[in-house]
């Protein structure tokens, strides 16, 4: 496999004391995960850390080296606990300064109500790219391979449209699933066989405790649709009569 | 500050391909975060990784060194993708074998329906402690300072009762909050002052985009109730007339 064939990978760095203290429930990781899956990007690591600039800078630098894309969530407002912009800049040894395009957007938005505090939101690492789409007026700040996204879920989701437009779809994952009334203890030998015979297919087994319509969900995922189909069919052929309850 | 005074810290290692692919939304981190907060334990890091034994073993070993407690979530069933027990054992150079107490629980539960697959759930790192409470019959496996918790949210929450009983409360956090109709740009100088004057108090600022009853929530957290109160009062004294909308 040469570099052009290598799968695109991603990591997420989720920033905020409010998440680690349990005051706020993260809503962004699952949205990012679903989008990346649809685009064919392999989300490999999610890290949640407090509002500490040195720590964030160190993690950004490391994740940026190890993954095709890094997405940060949170810490981009104007107050003292919004340290993401400065930390991402530090990760790459960049200065932070007012970005003319961001400053113009802020001036146009706040007009006579504009304060120095608002202008703090115009600050970006020097040399950062601002990416946007026709639909999403407020741009996403991108430094090297690091996409700086806001923590507020409504805005995070809006900005994912910019991510989708710029990354595009490349060899998306294909997924099949079967729902059975068998328990994992019974399924284990059947799954072991299909896993051994189809190493390129990721097979997952998920018992439910809350859905009375099935007991265990089995998933089959990969980038080669034919191989996923073969693994799925091979598994179904080993099930006892009356199973699966349904497939998708 | 000597070791006995040092705050208790924690990290969470959340394991599962299904979370990174966005098929399943994590429900456990916020529950763990809230509990640890109540117990006075400082959750410092959350890491979400795929079902890969070597990676998990490496992360467990590192987190175990760096934090007072480590909590894993997920990967504890009997199937091929349940690699947490073996990975935690590998992190400490331990063998894995059937634990007599777990095996007895499984035999009593499944009786004549018991399969080899079920018995896979009796496997534990050799020397692991099994902790339980009178209310929670199924024990939690603990190796050194690593607590192995299941991924299924209903069972995860049940087992948090065991965590709470064994860790106990020690110098819990005190929190105050004020809800204002001011935006962060306006609040910034007021917050900068209280942050500078009260370095022991963690001050957070959280704009809302979905709750029409306020615009920005300010939080004040610390282990010294008097100091939190002083920071909170100092902040309130700087607000303009008509603010805050409410406090808690």
Coordinates of C-alpha atoms in Angstrom, one line a residue:
Chain A
X1 CA 0.0 0.0 0.0
X2 CA 1.6 3.3 -1.0
X3 CA 0.9 6.6 0.7
X4 CA -1.9 7.5 -1.7
X5 CA -3.7 4.3 -0.8
X6 CA -3.2 4.7 3.0
X7 CA -6.5 5.4 4.8
X8 CA -7.2 8.9 6.0
X9 CA -7.1 9.0 9.8
X10 CA -8.3 11.5 12.3
X11 CA -8.1 12.4 16.0
X12 CA -10.3 14.7 18.0
X13 CA -9.1 16.8 20.9
X14 CA -12.1 17.9 23.1
X15 CA -11.3 20.8 25.4
X16 CA -13.1 21.9 28.4
X17 CA -13.2 21.8 32.2
X18 CA -17.0 21.7 32.0
X19 CA -16.9 18.3 30.3
X20 CA -14.4 16.7 32.8
X21 CA -16.4 18.0 35.7
X22 CA -19.6 16.5 34.3
X23 CA -21.4 19.9 34.2
X24 CA -21.8 19.6 30.4
X25 CA -22.3 16.4 28.4
X26 CA -20.2 16.3 25.2
X27 CA -22.5 16.3 22.1
X28 CA -19.8 16.8 19.5
X29 CA -17.8 13.6 19.3
X30 CA -20.6 11.5 18.0
X31 CA -21.5 14.1 15.4
X32 CA -17.8 14.3 14.2
X33 CA -17.5 10.5 14.3
X34 CA -20.6 10.0 12.1
X35 CA -19.4 12.6 9.6
X36 CA -15.9 11.2 9.3
X37 CA -17.3 7.7 8.9
X38 CA -19.5 8.9 6.0
X39 CA -16.4 10.6 4.4
X40 CA -14.3 7.4 4.7
X41 CA -12.0 8.9 7.4
X42 CA -10.9 6.6 10.2
X43 CA -11.4 8.4 13.6
X44 CA -8.7 6.6 15.7
X45 CA -8.5 8.6 18.9
X46 CA -10.5 11.0 21.0
X47 CA -8.9 12.9 23.9
X48 CA -10.7 15.1 26.4
X49 CA -8.5 17.5 28.3
X50 CA -8.9 20.5 30.6
X51 CA -8.4 24.2 29.7
X52 CA -4.6 24.1 30.1
X53 CA -2.6 25.7 27.3
X54 CA 0.7 23.8 27.7
X55 CA -1.1 20.5 27.8
X56 CA -3.2 21.3 24.8
X57 CA -0.3 22.5 22.8
X58 CA 1.6 19.3 23.5
X59 CA -1.3 17.1 22.5
X60 CA -2.0 19.1 19.3
X61 CA 1.6 18.8 18.2
X62 CA 1.6 15.0 18.9
X63 CA -1.8 14.3 17.3
X64 CA -0.9 16.5 14.3
X65 CA 2.1 14.3 13.6
X66 CA 0.2 11.0 14.1
X67 CA -3.0 11.5 12.1
X68 CA -4.1 12.9 8.8
X69 CA -6.5 15.3 10.4
X70 CA -7.0 16.7 13.9
X71 CA -10.2 18.3 15.0
X72 CA -10.4 20.4 18.2
X73 CA -13.7 21.2 19.9
X74 CA -14.1 24.0 22.4
X75 CA -12.2 26.9 24.0
X76 CA -12.6 29.4 21.1
X77 CA -14.5 32.2 22.8
X78 CA -13.0 35.5 24.1
X79 CA -12.7 34.7 27.8
X80 CA -9.8 33.6 30.0
X81 CA -10.8 29.9 29.7
X82 CA -10.7 30.0 25.9
X83 CA -7.2 28.9 25.3
X84 CA -7.4 26.8 22.2
X85 CA -6.2 29.3 19.6
X86 CA -3.1 30.2 21.6
X87 CA -2.4 26.6 22.3
X88 CA -2.7 25.5 18.7
X89 CA -0.4 28.3 17.7
X90 CA 2.1 27.3 20.3
X91 CA 1.9 23.7 19.0
X92 CA 3.4 24.9 15.7
X93 CA 5.6 27.7 17.1
X94 CA 3.3 30.4 15.6
X95 CA 2.4 33.8 16.9
X96 CA -1.2 34.8 17.5
X97 CA -2.6 38.0 16.0
X98 CA -5.8 39.6 14.8
X99 CA -6.9 38.1 11.5
X100 CA -8.2 40.8 9.2
X101 CA -11.0 38.7 7.7
X102 CA -12.2 37.6 11.1
X103 CA -12.0 41.2 12.4
X104 CA -14.1 42.4 9.5
X105 CA -16.7 39.7 10.2
X106 CA -16.9 40.8 13.9
X107 CA -17.1 44.5 13.1
X108 CA -19.9 43.8 10.6
X109 CA -21.7 41.7 13.1
X110 CA -21.5 43.7 16.3
X111 CA -21.2 47.2 14.7
X112 CA -21.5 49.9 17.4
X113 CA -21.8 47.3 20.1
X114 CA -18.3 45.9 19.4
X115 CA -16.0 45.7 22.4
X116 CA -12.3 44.7 22.9
X117 CA -13.7 41.4 24.2
X118 CA -15.4 40.7 21.0
X119 CA -12.3 41.5 19.0
X120 CA -10.5 38.8 21.0
X121 CA -12.4 36.4 18.7
X122 CA -10.6 37.8 15.7
X123 CA -7.3 36.3 16.9
X124 CA -5.8 33.4 15.0
X125 CA -2.4 31.8 14.6
X126 CA -0.4 33.8 12.0
X127 CA -0.7 32.0 8.7
X128 CA -3.9 30.1 9.6
X129 CA -6.2 29.3 6.7
X130 CA -9.9 30.3 7.0
X131 CA -12.1 27.8 5.3
X132 CA -15.8 28.2 4.5
X133 CA -18.6 27.3 2.2
X134 CA -21.2 29.4 0.6
X135 CA -23.8 28.2 3.2
X136 CA -21.6 28.8 6.3
X137 CA -20.6 32.4 6.6
X138 CA -18.4 32.1 9.6
X139 CA -15.1 30.3 8.6
X140 CA -13.3 27.5 10.2
X141 CA -9.7 28.2 11.3
X142 CA -7.3 25.6 10.1
X143 CA -3.6 25.4 11.0
X144 CA -1.6 22.8 9.2
X145 CA -3.8 19.7 9.5
X146 CA -5.6 21.0 12.7
X147 CA -9.2 22.2 12.3
X148 CA -10.3 24.4 15.2
X149 CA -14.0 23.9 15.9
X150 CA -16.2 25.6 18.6
X151 CA -17.6 23.7 21.6
X152 CA -21.2 25.0 21.4
X153 CA -22.9 22.0 19.7
X154 CA -25.2 24.1 17.4
X155 CA -22.2 25.9 15.9
X156 CA -20.0 22.8 15.9
X157 CA -22.6 21.0 13.8
X158 CA -22.9 24.0 11.4
X159 CA -19.1 24.0 10.9
X160 CA -19.0 20.3 10.2
X161 CA -20.6 21.2 6.8
X162 CA -17.4 23.1 6.0
X163 CA -15.3 20.0 7.1
X164 CA -17.4 17.8 4.8
X165 CA -17.1 20.1 1.8
X166 CA -13.4 20.4 2.1
X167 CA -12.5 16.8 3.0
X168 CA -14.9 15.1 0.5
X169 CA -15.8 11.4 0.4
X170 CA -13.0 8.9 -0.3
X171 CA -13.6 5.2 -0.1
X172 CA -16.4 5.3 2.5
X173 CA -17.0 2.4 4.9
X174 CA -19.6 -0.2 4.0
X175 CA -21.6 -1.6 7.0
X176 CA -24.0 -4.5 7.4
X177 CA -25.7 -5.5 10.7
X178 CA -27.7 -8.4 12.0
X179 CA -29.9 -8.4 15.1
X180 CA -30.3 -11.7 16.9
X181 CA -31.8 -13.1 20.0
X182 CA -28.7 -15.1 20.8
X183 CA -26.4 -14.1 23.6
X184 CA -22.7 -13.4 23.2
X185 CA -21.7 -16.6 24.9
X186 CA -23.6 -18.5 22.1
X187 CA -22.4 -16.3 19.3
X188 CA -18.7 -16.4 20.3
X189 CA -17.7 -19.5 18.3
X190 CA -19.6 -18.3 15.2
X191 CA -18.0 -14.9 15.4
X192 CA -14.5 -16.3 16.0
X193 CA -14.8 -18.2 12.7
X194 CA -15.9 -15.3 10.6
X195 CA -13.3 -13.0 12.2
X196 CA -10.6 -15.6 11.3
X197 CA -11.8 -16.1 7.7
X198 CA -12.3 -12.3 7.0
X199 CA -9.5 -10.4 8.6
X200 CA -10.2 -7.2 6.5
X201 CA -13.7 -6.9 7.9
X202 CA -14.2 -5.4 11.4
X203 CA -16.8 -7.5 13.2
X204 CA -18.5 -6.0 16.3
X205 CA -20.9 -7.6 18.8
X206 CA -23.1 -5.4 21.0
X207 CA -25.6 -6.8 23.5
X208 CA -28.5 -4.6 24.3
X209 CA -30.1 -4.2 27.7
X210 CA -32.8 -1.8 26.8
X211 CA -34.3 -2.9 23.4
X212 CA -36.7 -5.9 23.8
X213 CA -36.7 -6.6 20.0
X214 CA -33.3 -8.3 20.0
X215 CA -30.5 -9.4 22.3
X216 CA -27.2 -8.9 20.4
X217 CA -26.4 -6.8 17.4
X218 CA -23.6 -7.9 15.1
X219 CA -21.9 -5.4 12.8
X220 CA -19.6 -6.0 9.7
X221 CA -17.6 -3.0 8.5
X222 CA -15.0 -2.5 5.9
X223 CA -14.0 -0.5 2.8
X224 CA -14.4 -3.5 0.4
X225 CA -18.1 -3.9 -0.1
X226 CA -17.7 -7.4 -1.7
X227 CA -15.6 -8.7 1.2
X228 CA -18.0 -7.2 3.8
X229 CA -20.9 -9.0 2.0
X230 CA -19.0 -12.3 2.0
X231 CA -18.3 -12.0 5.7
X232 CA -21.9 -11.1 6.4
X233 CA -23.3 -14.0 4.4
X234 CA -20.9 -16.4 5.9
X235 CA -22.0 -15.4 9.4
X236 CA -25.7 -15.6 8.5
X237 CA -25.2 -19.1 7.1
X238 CA -24.0 -20.3 10.6
X239 CA -27.0 -19.0 12.5
X240 CA -29.7 -21.4 13.7
X241 CA -33.2 -21.5 12.3
X242 CA -35.3 -18.4 13.1
X243 CA -32.2 -16.1 13.2
X244 CA -31.4 -13.3 12.6
X245 CA -34.4 -11.3 13.7
X246 CA -33.6 -8.7 11.1
X247 CA -30.7 -7.3 9.1
X248 CA -29.7 -3.9 7.8
Chain B
X1 CA 1.4 20.2 50.1
X2 CA 2.4 16.7 51.0
X3 CA 1.2 13.5 49.3
X4 CA -1.7 13.1 51.8
X5 CA -3.0 16.5 50.8
X6 CA -2.6 16.0 47.1
X7 CA -5.9 15.9 45.3
X8 CA -7.1 12.6 44.1
X9 CA -7.0 12.5 40.3
X10 CA -8.5 10.2 37.7
X11 CA -8.5 9.3 34.0
X12 CA -11.0 7.4 31.9
X13 CA -10.1 5.0 29.0
X14 CA -13.2 4.5 26.9
X15 CA -12.8 1.5 24.6
X16 CA -14.8 0.6 21.5
X17 CA -14.7 0.8 17.7
X18 CA -18.5 1.4 17.8
X19 CA -17.9 4.8 19.6
X20 CA -15.2 6.0 17.1
X21 CA -17.4 5.0 14.1
X22 CA -20.3 7.0 15.5
X23 CA -22.6 4.0 15.6
X24 CA -23.0 4.3 19.4
X25 CA -23.0 7.5 21.4
X26 CA -21.0 7.3 24.6
X27 CA -23.2 7.7 27.7
X28 CA -20.7 6.7 30.4
X29 CA -18.2 9.6 30.5
X30 CA -20.7 12.2 31.8
X31 CA -21.9 9.7 34.5
X32 CA -18.4 9.0 35.7
X33 CA -17.5 12.7 35.6
X34 CA -20.5 13.6 37.7
X35 CA -19.8 10.9 40.3
X36 CA -16.1 11.7 40.6
X37 CA -16.9 15.4 41.0
X38 CA -19.3 14.5 43.8
X39 CA -16.6 12.4 45.5
X40 CA -14.0 15.2 45.2
X41 CA -11.9 13.3 42.6
X42 CA -10.4 15.4 39.8
X43 CA -11.1 13.7 36.4
X44 CA -8.2 15.0 34.3
X45 CA -8.2 13.1 31.1
X46 CA -10.6 11.0 29.0
X47 CA -9.2 8.9 26.1
X48 CA -11.3 7.0 23.6
X49 CA -9.5 4.3 21.6
X50 CA -10.4 1.3 19.4
X51 CA -10.5 -2.4 20.3
X52 CA -6.7 -2.9 20.0
X53 CA -5.0 -4.8 22.8
X54 CA -1.4 -3.4 22.4
X55 CA -2.7 0.1 22.3
X56 CA -5.0 -0.3 25.3
X57 CA -2.3 -2.0 27.3
X58 CA 0.1 0.9 26.6
X59 CA -2.5 3.5 27.6
X60 CA -3.5 1.7 30.7
X61 CA 0.1 1.4 31.9
X62 CA 0.7 5.1 31.3
X63 CA -2.6 6.3 32.8
X64 CA -2.1 4.1 35.8
X65 CA 1.3 5.7 36.5
X66 CA 0.0 9.3 36.1
X67 CA -3.4 9.3 37.9
X68 CA -4.7 8.1 41.3
X69 CA -7.5 6.1 39.6
X70 CA -8.1 4.8 36.1
X71 CA -11.5 3.7 34.9
X72 CA -12.0 1.7 31.7
X73 CA -15.3 1.5 30.0
X74 CA -16.2 -1.2 27.5
X75 CA -14.7 -4.4 26.0
X76 CA -15.5 -6.8 28.8
X77 CA -17.9 -9.3 27.2
X78 CA -16.9 -12.8 25.9
X79 CA -16.5 -12.1 22.1
X80 CA -13.4 -11.5 20.0
X81 CA -13.8 -7.7 20.2
X82 CA -13.7 -7.7 24.0
X83 CA -10.1 -7.2 24.7
X84 CA -10.0 -5.1 27.8
X85 CA -9.3 -7.8 30.4
X86 CA -6.3 -9.2 28.5
X87 CA -5.1 -5.7 27.8
X88 CA -5.2 -4.5 31.4
X89 CA -3.4 -7.7 32.4
X90 CA -0.7 -7.1 29.8
X91 CA -0.3 -3.5 31.1
X92 CA 0.9 -5.0 34.4
X93 CA 2.6 -8.1 33.0
X94 CA -0.1 -10.3 34.5
X95 CA -1.5 -13.6 33.2
X96 CA -5.2 -14.0 32.6
X97 CA -7.1 -16.9 34.0
X98 CA -10.6 -18.0 35.2
X99 CA -11.4 -16.3 38.5
X100 CA -13.2 -18.8 40.8
X101 CA -15.6 -16.3 42.2
X102 CA -16.6 -15.0 38.8
X103 CA -17.0 -18.6 37.5
X104 CA -19.3 -19.4 40.4
X105 CA -21.4 -16.4 39.7
X106 CA -21.7 -17.4 36.0
X107 CA -22.5 -21.0 36.8
X108 CA -25.2 -19.9 39.3
X109 CA -26.7 -17.5 36.7
X110 CA -26.7 -19.6 33.5
X111 CA -27.0 -23.1 35.1
X112 CA -27.7 -25.7 32.4
X113 CA -27.5 -23.0 29.6
X114 CA -23.9 -22.3 30.4
X115 CA -21.5 -22.4 27.4
X116 CA -17.7 -22.0 27.0
X117 CA -18.5 -18.6 25.7
X118 CA -20.2 -17.5 28.9
X119 CA -17.2 -18.8 30.9
X120 CA -15.0 -16.4 29.0
X121 CA -16.5 -13.8 31.2
X122 CA -15.0 -15.4 34.3
X123 CA -11.5 -14.5 33.0
X124 CA -9.6 -11.9 35.0
X125 CA -6.0 -10.8 35.4
X126 CA -4.4 -13.1 38.0
X127 CA -4.4 -11.3 41.4
X128 CA -7.2 -8.9 40.4
X129 CA -9.4 -7.7 43.3
X130 CA -13.2 -8.2 43.0
X131 CA -15.0 -5.3 44.7
X132 CA -18.7 -5.2 45.4
X133 CA -21.4 -3.8 47.6
X134 CA -24.4 -5.4 49.2
X135 CA -26.6 -3.9 46.6
X136 CA -24.6 -4.7 43.5
X137 CA -24.1 -8.5 43.2
X138 CA -21.9 -8.5 40.2
X139 CA -18.4 -7.4 41.3
X140 CA -16.1 -4.8 39.7
X141 CA -12.7 -6.1 38.7
X142 CA -9.8 -3.9 39.9
X143 CA -6.2 -4.3 39.0
X144 CA -3.8 -2.1 40.9
X145 CA -5.5 1.3 40.5
X146 CA -7.4 0.4 37.4
X147 CA -11.2 -0.2 37.6
X148 CA -12.6 -2.3 34.8
X149 CA -16.1 -1.2 34.0
X150 CA -18.5 -2.5 31.3
X151 CA -19.6 -0.4 28.3
X152 CA -23.3 -1.1 28.4
X153 CA -24.6 2.1 30.1
X154 CA -27.2 0.4 32.3
X155 CA -24.5 -1.8 33.9
X156 CA -21.9 0.9 33.9
X157 CA -24.2 3.1 36.1
X158 CA -25.0 0.2 38.4
X159 CA -21.3 -0.4 38.9
X160 CA -20.6 3.2 39.7
X161 CA -22.3 2.5 43.0
X162 CA -19.4 0.2 43.8
X163 CA -16.9 2.9 42.8
X164 CA -18.7 5.4 45.1
X165 CA -18.8 3.1 48.0
X166 CA -15.1 2.2 47.8
X167 CA -13.7 5.6 47.0
X168 CA -15.8 7.7 49.4
X169 CA -16.1 11.4 49.5
X170 CA -13.0 13.5 50.3
X171 CA -13.0 17.3 50.1
X172 CA -15.7 17.6 47.4
X173 CA -15.8 20.5 45.0
X174 CA -18.0 23.5 45.8
X175 CA -19.7 25.2 42.9
X176 CA -21.6 28.5 42.4
X177 CA -23.1 29.7 39.2
X178 CA -24.5 32.9 37.8
X179 CA -26.7 33.2 34.7
X180 CA -26.5 36.6 32.8
X181 CA -27.8 38.2 29.7
X182 CA -24.3 39.7 29.0
X183 CA -22.2 38.2 26.2
X184 CA -18.7 37.0 26.6
X185 CA -17.2 40.0 25.0
X186 CA -18.7 42.2 27.7
X187 CA -18.0 39.8 30.5
X188 CA -14.3 39.3 29.6
X189 CA -12.8 42.2 31.6
X190 CA -14.9 41.4 34.7
X191 CA -13.9 37.7 34.5
X192 CA -10.2 38.6 34.0
X193 CA -10.2 40.5 37.2
X194 CA -11.8 37.8 39.3
X195 CA -9.5 35.1 37.8
X196 CA -6.5 37.2 38.7
X197 CA -7.7 37.9 42.2
X198 CA -8.7 34.3 43.0
X199 CA -6.3 31.9 41.4
X200 CA -7.5 28.9 43.5
X201 CA -11.0 29.2 42.0
X202 CA -11.7 27.7 38.6
X203 CA -13.9 30.2 36.7
X204 CA -15.8 29.1 33.6
X205 CA -17.8 31.0 31.1
X206 CA -20.4 29.2 28.9
X207 CA -22.5 30.9 26.3
X208 CA -25.8 29.2 25.4
X209 CA -27.4 29.1 22.0
X210 CA -30.5 27.1 22.9
X211 CA -31.8 28.5 26.2
X212 CA -33.6 31.8 25.8
X213 CA -33.6 32.5 29.6
X214 CA -30.0 33.6 29.7
X215 CA -27.0 34.3 27.4
X216 CA -23.9 33.3 29.4
X217 CA -23.5 31.1 32.4
X218 CA -20.5 31.7 34.7
X219 CA -19.3 29.0 37.1
X220 CA -17.0 29.2 40.1
X221 CA -15.5 26.0 41.4
X222 CA -13.0 25.0 44.1
X223 CA -12.4 22.9 47.1
X224 CA -12.3 25.9 49.5
X225 CA -15.9 26.9 50.0
X226 CA -15.0 30.3 51.6
X227 CA -12.7 31.2 48.7
X228 CA -15.3 30.1 46.1
X229 CA -17.8 32.3 47.9
X230 CA -15.5 35.3 47.9
X231 CA -14.7 35.0 44.2
X232 CA -18.4 34.6 43.4
X233 CA -19.4 37.7 45.5
X234 CA -16.6 39.7 44.0
X235 CA -17.8 38.9 40.5
X236 CA -21.5 39.6 41.3
X237 CA -20.4 43.0 42.7
X238 CA -19.0 44.0 39.3
X239 CA -22.2 43.2 37.3
X240 CA -24.4 46.1 36.0
X241 CA -27.9 46.7 37.4
X242 CA -30.4 44.0 36.6
X243 CA -27.8 41.2 36.5
X244 CA -27.4 38.3 37.1
X245 CA -30.7 36.8 36.0
X246 CA -30.3 34.1 38.6
X247 CA -27.7 32.2 40.6
X248 CA -27.3 28.7 41.9

